[in-house]
Amino acid sequence: MPMPARRSPWMNQELDDLRDLARTFSKKEIEPNIESFIKNKQVDRELWNKAGELGLLCISIPEEYGGGGGTFAHETVIMEEQAYVGDSSWGAALHSGIVAHYLLAYGTEAQKHEWLPKMAGGEVVGAIAMTEPGTGSDLQGIRTQAIREGEEYVVNGAKTFITNGVQADMVLVAVKTNPTEAAAGISLVIIPTDTEGFRRGRALDKIGMKGQDTCELFFEDIRVPAANLLGSEEGQGFIQLMSQLPQERLIVGVSCVAAMEACLDLTLDYVHSRTAFGRPIFGFQNTKFELAEIATEARVARSFVDECIELHVKGELDIPTAAMVKYWASERAGVVVDKCLQLFGGYGFMEEYPIARAFTDLRVSRIYAGTTEIMKEIIARTLRTPNGV
């Protein structure tokens, strides 16, 4: 079973106990069903209910809203154990670590009490819809509109690449409530998926994360109450999105580091059991050198991610540091999994081998939650010359 290279400094006994629970759940409910998830392009709906019954959903949401009352560290443990069994299908990190926290941070008391307990119990699956067919990283260019008519919003538009889109019961949708404005015209609106006019497109065919529920969403003259606006007034959506992105980017960093550790573990098992020219592959100097590099890459990335987790739990993770950890962890994960796959030889190219799935799964980590290029742009904006110019 893969484990971090060392016990992270943010771990404690409560988190150790949670790790045991999350590991058991992942080994029993996720690992045996990975192939089925891939075939169906989504996890079994019952997985959400089982996780909710065990308290593994929305664990960082306060108990008064049905959550576990934990911190981001609790979410991290669950994400790591999912990664250690080689799964990329279950969208729990987005559900619990992203969607629920938009509601917690910006929702009214009525909105929080309506949605968060159901999300924590697995009764409701959450999604967030930002990307559009013609708009990726440039959120200011979104075209989906929510025009107010009396006490309702009329929503029209389309979204794509939406994780949990097929199974979602509720979607936070980034819209233009003022189409003439750029960032200042963006708002977030809560849309239940049983609303008339809501339609799901096909489950998308991806080169990786094939078991993850990802689809297109369409909104055709949807009418939702004006009370479904997230925030106290229109035009706050862009600020809300920017404020929550550090946690989303740290989630990517956590998943990448856990995947690196899992890939190292898989590769060590393989090179010790596979022979060539009469001796284990591990016996060759090149193999040892490659593995030394892989182990070091994983350890360095783990140290940075651990630092960011500690900062985030204390409320001190800033936007440029979150961009750094997302950029670094996703890029180094790509290097690590490529080196690991090479050591598998031809078997590394076979889809039934977890290392092959990891190779394609990890590629998107350099794209979603902001591309590597956008991360570098964010980081560069904070840099100054010694004289402050």
PDB file of N, CA and C in Angstrom, residues 17 58 68 71 111 134 206-207 223 240 242 246 260 273 276 288 294 296 306 323 332 378 382:
ATOM      1  N   ASP A  17      -6.660   7.922  12.328  1.00  0.00           N
ATOM      2  CA  ASP A  17      -7.873   7.100  12.393  1.00  0.00           C
ATOM      3  C   ASP A  17      -8.720   7.290  11.139  1.00  0.00           C
ATOM      4  N   CYS A  58     -17.921  15.965   2.599  1.00  0.00           N
ATOM      5  CA  CYS A  58     -18.013  17.288   3.250  1.00  0.00           C
ATOM      6  C   CYS A  58     -17.460  17.256   4.670  1.00  0.00           C
ATOM      7  N   GLY A  68     -18.515  17.249   8.711  1.00  0.00           N
ATOM      8  CA  GLY A  68     -17.749  16.566   9.736  1.00  0.00           C
ATOM      9  C   GLY A  68     -17.032  17.475  10.700  1.00  0.00           C
ATOM     10  N   THR A  71     -11.039  19.942   8.878  1.00  0.00           N
ATOM     11  CA  THR A  71     -10.286  20.946   8.142  1.00  0.00           C
ATOM     12  C   THR A  71      -9.900  20.394   6.773  1.00  0.00           C
ATOM     13  N   GLN A 111     -29.628  28.725   1.991  1.00  0.00           N
ATOM     14  CA  GLN A 111     -28.953  27.916   0.977  1.00  0.00           C
ATOM     15  C   GLN A 111     -28.067  26.853   1.620  1.00  0.00           C
ATOM     16  N   GLY A 134     -16.551  27.658 -25.878  1.00  0.00           N
ATOM     17  CA  GLY A 134     -15.658  28.642 -26.484  1.00  0.00           C
ATOM     18  C   GLY A 134     -14.815  29.410 -25.493  1.00  0.00           C
ATOM     19  N   LYS A 206     -12.605  10.822 -22.966  1.00  0.00           N
ATOM     20  CA  LYS A 206     -11.352  11.467 -22.627  1.00  0.00           C
ATOM     21  C   LYS A 206     -10.203  10.472 -22.767  1.00  0.00           C
ATOM     22  N   ILE A 207      -8.991  10.973 -22.921  1.00  0.00           N
ATOM     23  CA  ILE A 207      -7.853  10.056 -23.024  1.00  0.00           C
ATOM     24  C   ILE A 207      -7.461   9.522 -21.653  1.00  0.00           C
ATOM     25  N   ARG A 223     -35.723  28.737 -15.571  1.00  0.00           N
ATOM     26  CA  ARG A 223     -36.161  29.751 -14.610  1.00  0.00           C
ATOM     27  C   ARG A 223     -35.869  29.250 -13.204  1.00  0.00           C
ATOM     28  N   GLN A 240     -15.585  35.645  -6.153  1.00  0.00           N
ATOM     29  CA  GLN A 240     -15.815  34.377  -5.467  1.00  0.00           C
ATOM     30  C   GLN A 240     -14.962  33.272  -6.075  1.00  0.00           C
ATOM     31  N   MET A 242     -12.159  33.560  -7.856  1.00  0.00           N
ATOM     32  CA  MET A 242     -10.742  33.795  -7.594  1.00  0.00           C
ATOM     33  C   MET A 242     -10.381  33.472  -6.142  1.00  0.00           C
ATOM     34  N   PRO A 246      -7.461  29.037  -4.828  1.00  0.00           N
ATOM     35  CA  PRO A 246      -6.316  28.459  -4.111  1.00  0.00           C
ATOM     36  C   PRO A 246      -6.593  27.068  -3.545  1.00  0.00           C
ATOM     37  N   MET A 260       2.050  10.453  -7.510  1.00  0.00           N
ATOM     38  CA  MET A 260       3.485  10.204  -7.650  1.00  0.00           C
ATOM     39  C   MET A 260       3.930   9.100  -6.701  1.00  0.00           C
ATOM     40  N   SER A 273      10.026  -7.667  -9.118  1.00  0.00           N
ATOM     41  CA  SER A 273       9.448  -8.964  -9.497  1.00  0.00           C
ATOM     42  C   SER A 273       9.756  -9.362 -10.938  1.00  0.00           C
ATOM     43  N   ALA A 276      15.147  -9.641 -16.188  1.00  0.00           N
ATOM     44  CA  ALA A 276      15.695  -9.499 -17.543  1.00  0.00           C
ATOM     45  C   ALA A 276      17.155  -9.930 -17.493  1.00  0.00           C
ATOM     46  N   LYS A 288      18.100   1.714 -10.875  1.00  0.00           N
ATOM     47  CA  LYS A 288      18.314   2.313  -9.557  1.00  0.00           C
ATOM     48  C   LYS A 288      18.418   3.830  -9.648  1.00  0.00           C
ATOM     49  N   ILE A 294      13.078   9.462  -9.177  1.00  0.00           N
ATOM     50  CA  ILE A 294      11.631   9.452  -8.949  1.00  0.00           C
ATOM     51  C   ILE A 294      11.317   9.662  -7.469  1.00  0.00           C
ATOM     52  N   THR A 296      13.135  11.068  -5.222  1.00  0.00           N
ATOM     53  CA  THR A 296      13.489  12.424  -4.818  1.00  0.00           C
ATOM     54  C   THR A 296      12.451  13.429  -5.294  1.00  0.00           C
ATOM     55  N   ASP A 306       2.965  19.593   1.664  1.00  0.00           N
ATOM     56  CA  ASP A 306       2.732  19.596   3.111  1.00  0.00           C
ATOM     57  C   ASP A 306       2.792  21.011   3.676  1.00  0.00           C
ATOM     58  N   ALA A 323      -0.703  28.837  -6.810  1.00  0.00           N
ATOM     59  CA  ALA A 323      -0.346  28.654  -8.214  1.00  0.00           C
ATOM     60  C   ALA A 323       0.963  27.882  -8.338  1.00  0.00           C
ATOM     61  N   ARG A 332       5.747  18.016 -12.227  1.00  0.00           N
ATOM     62  CA  ARG A 332       6.654  16.952 -11.776  1.00  0.00           C
ATOM     63  C   ARG A 332       5.971  15.596 -11.779  1.00  0.00           C
ATOM     64  N   ILE A 378       0.396  34.038 -13.132  1.00  0.00           N
ATOM     65  CA  ILE A 378       0.012  34.489 -11.788  1.00  0.00           C
ATOM     66  C   ILE A 378       1.249  34.677 -10.919  1.00  0.00           C
ATOM     67  N   THR A 382       3.698  38.586  -9.267  1.00  0.00           N
ATOM     68  CA  THR A 382       4.101  38.921  -7.902  1.00  0.00           C
ATOM     69  C   THR A 382       5.591  39.187  -7.783  1.00  0.00           C
TER      70      THR A 382
END
